[in-house]
C-alpha atoms as one frame of an Amber mdcrd trajectory, in Angstrom:
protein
  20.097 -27.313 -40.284  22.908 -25.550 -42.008  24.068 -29.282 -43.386  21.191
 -30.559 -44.829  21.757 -30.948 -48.664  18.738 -30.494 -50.974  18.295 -33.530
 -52.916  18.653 -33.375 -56.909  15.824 -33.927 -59.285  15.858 -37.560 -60.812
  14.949 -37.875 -64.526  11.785 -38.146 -66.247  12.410 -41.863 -67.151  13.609
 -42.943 -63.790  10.195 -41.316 -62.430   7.870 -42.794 -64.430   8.936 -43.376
 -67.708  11.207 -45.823 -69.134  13.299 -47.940 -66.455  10.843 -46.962 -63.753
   9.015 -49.983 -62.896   5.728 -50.057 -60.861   4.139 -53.028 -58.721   1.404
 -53.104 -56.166   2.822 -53.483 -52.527   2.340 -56.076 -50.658  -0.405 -55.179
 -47.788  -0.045 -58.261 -45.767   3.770 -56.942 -44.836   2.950 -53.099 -43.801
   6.725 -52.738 -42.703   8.045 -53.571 -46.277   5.498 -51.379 -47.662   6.125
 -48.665 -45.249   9.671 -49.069 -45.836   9.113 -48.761 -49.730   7.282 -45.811
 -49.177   9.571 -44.060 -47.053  12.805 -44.872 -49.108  10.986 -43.743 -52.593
   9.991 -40.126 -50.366  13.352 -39.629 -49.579  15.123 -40.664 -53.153  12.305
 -38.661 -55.223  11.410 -35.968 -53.054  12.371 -32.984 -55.211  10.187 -34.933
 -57.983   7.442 -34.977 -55.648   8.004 -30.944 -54.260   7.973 -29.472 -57.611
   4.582 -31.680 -58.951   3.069 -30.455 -55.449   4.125 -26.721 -56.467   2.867
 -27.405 -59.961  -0.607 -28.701 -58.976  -1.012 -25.536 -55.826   0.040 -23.390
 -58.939  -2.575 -24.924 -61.367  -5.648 -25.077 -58.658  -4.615 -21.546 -58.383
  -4.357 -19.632 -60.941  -7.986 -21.466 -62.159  -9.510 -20.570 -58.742  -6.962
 -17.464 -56.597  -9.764 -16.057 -54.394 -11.425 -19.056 -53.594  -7.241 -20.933
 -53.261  -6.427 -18.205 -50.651  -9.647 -18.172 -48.693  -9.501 -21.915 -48.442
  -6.175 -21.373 -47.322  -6.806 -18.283 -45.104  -9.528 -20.565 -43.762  -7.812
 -23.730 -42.948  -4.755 -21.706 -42.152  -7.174 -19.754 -38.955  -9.190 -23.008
 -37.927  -6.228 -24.645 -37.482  -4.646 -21.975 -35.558  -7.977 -22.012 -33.517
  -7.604 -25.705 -32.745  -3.985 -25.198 -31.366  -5.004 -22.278 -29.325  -7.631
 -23.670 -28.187  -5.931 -26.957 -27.385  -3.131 -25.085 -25.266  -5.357 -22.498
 -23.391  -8.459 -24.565 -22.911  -9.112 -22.883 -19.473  -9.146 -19.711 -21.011
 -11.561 -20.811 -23.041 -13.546 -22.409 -20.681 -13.588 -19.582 -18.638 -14.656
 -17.425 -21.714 -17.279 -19.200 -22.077 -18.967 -19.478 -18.424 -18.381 -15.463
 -18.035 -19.848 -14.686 -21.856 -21.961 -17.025 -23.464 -23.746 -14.854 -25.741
 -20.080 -13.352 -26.821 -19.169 -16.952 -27.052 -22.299 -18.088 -28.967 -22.341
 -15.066 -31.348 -18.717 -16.169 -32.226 -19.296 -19.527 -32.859 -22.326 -18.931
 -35.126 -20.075 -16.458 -36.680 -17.351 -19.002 -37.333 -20.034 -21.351 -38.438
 -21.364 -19.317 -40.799 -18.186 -18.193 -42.049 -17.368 -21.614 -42.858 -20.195
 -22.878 -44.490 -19.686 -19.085 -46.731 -15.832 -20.246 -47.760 -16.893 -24.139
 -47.719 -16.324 -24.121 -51.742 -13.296 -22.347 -51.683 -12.410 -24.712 -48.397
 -12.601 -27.382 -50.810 -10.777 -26.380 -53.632  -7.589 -25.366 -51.155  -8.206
 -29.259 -49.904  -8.099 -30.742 -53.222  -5.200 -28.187 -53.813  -3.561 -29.897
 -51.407  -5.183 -33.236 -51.211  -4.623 -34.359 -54.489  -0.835 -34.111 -54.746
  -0.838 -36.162 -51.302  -2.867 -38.880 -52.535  -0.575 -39.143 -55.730   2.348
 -38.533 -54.048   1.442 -41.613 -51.454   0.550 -43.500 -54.784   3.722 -43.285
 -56.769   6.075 -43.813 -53.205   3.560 -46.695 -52.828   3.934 -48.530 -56.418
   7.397 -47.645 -57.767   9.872 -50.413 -57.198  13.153 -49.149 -55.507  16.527
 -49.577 -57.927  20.010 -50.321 -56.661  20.720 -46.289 -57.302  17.243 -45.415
 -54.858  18.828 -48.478 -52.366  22.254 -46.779 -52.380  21.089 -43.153 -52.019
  18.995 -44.268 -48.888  21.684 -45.793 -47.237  23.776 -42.858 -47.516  20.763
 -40.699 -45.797  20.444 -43.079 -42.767  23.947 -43.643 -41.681  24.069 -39.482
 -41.677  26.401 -38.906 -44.046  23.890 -36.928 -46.286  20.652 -34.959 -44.668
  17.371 -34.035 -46.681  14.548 -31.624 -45.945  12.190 -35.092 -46.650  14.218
 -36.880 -44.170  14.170 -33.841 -41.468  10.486 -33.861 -41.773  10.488 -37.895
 -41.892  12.625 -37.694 -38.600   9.976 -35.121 -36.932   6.901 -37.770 -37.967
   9.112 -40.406 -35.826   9.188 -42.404 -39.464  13.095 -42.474 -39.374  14.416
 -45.206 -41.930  16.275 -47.933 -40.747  20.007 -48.192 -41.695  20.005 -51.323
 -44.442  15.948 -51.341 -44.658
């Protein structure tokens, strides 16, 4: 971990100004468009971090409690789902040996979550919303012969990213060339 390089932040006009140019992919060759996508997350990905910080910063400061309820929220179901998912004898057993325990703490989840369901939705779009653009810009900007060269430096090794670390753990590892 200690050799992994963040990347540097490309300029406004190669993002989406000037000499960036944009096409549709083509969705009848999913590898060339997943390649596309994958190369344009690695090349741009401090671009991409710092409009994701921007837009968690805007959604926010416009809506803090509900943002860190949502987040609180999402944050503890989540947890739930993986503790559940590792210990589900446990909770089997919980159940069969308390039910009302177990049904007072489900209707209290429930209820819970339909109390924080608009502040569950504004951490979603929070976090949603950069996503989808994200996906949308790695999905329509055209790669240059700087993007192409960068990428091939990342997937022989001699250069690691935090994108392509997390691209790596997702099993989405580029192809040396692609």
């Amino acid at each position: 971990m200690a050799d992994v390089q963040p990347p540097p932040f490309r300029t406004l006009d190669d993002f989406v100004l000037g000499s960036a140019r944009f096409a549709a992919p083509d969705v009848r060759d999913l590898q060339k468009w997943n390649n596309r996508i994958i190369n344009n997350l690695l090349y741009y990905q401090s671009n991409y971090f710092i409009f994701a910080l921007v837009s968690l910063v805007i959604v926010g400061y416009f809506q803090p409690i509900k943002m860190l309820l949502g987040g609180a929220v999402v944050t503890l179901v989540f947890l739930g789902f993986v503790w559940g998912a590792e210990n589900r004898a446990v909770v089997r057993r919980f159940r069969r040996n308390h039910p009302t325990l177990g049904l007072l703490a489900i209707m209290g989840a429930s209820y819970l979550l339909l109390y924080v369901m608009g502040a569950v939705a504004v951490f979603v779009f929070g976090i949603a919303f950069p996503i989808l653009m994200i996906l949308l810009h790695a999905s329509l900007r055209l790669r240059n012969l700087k993007n192409k060269l960068e990428n091939r430096i990342e997937s022989i090794g001699l250069k690691r990213t935090p994108m392509g670390l997390l691209l790596e753990a997702l099993g989405q590892e580029q192809e040396a060339g692609s």
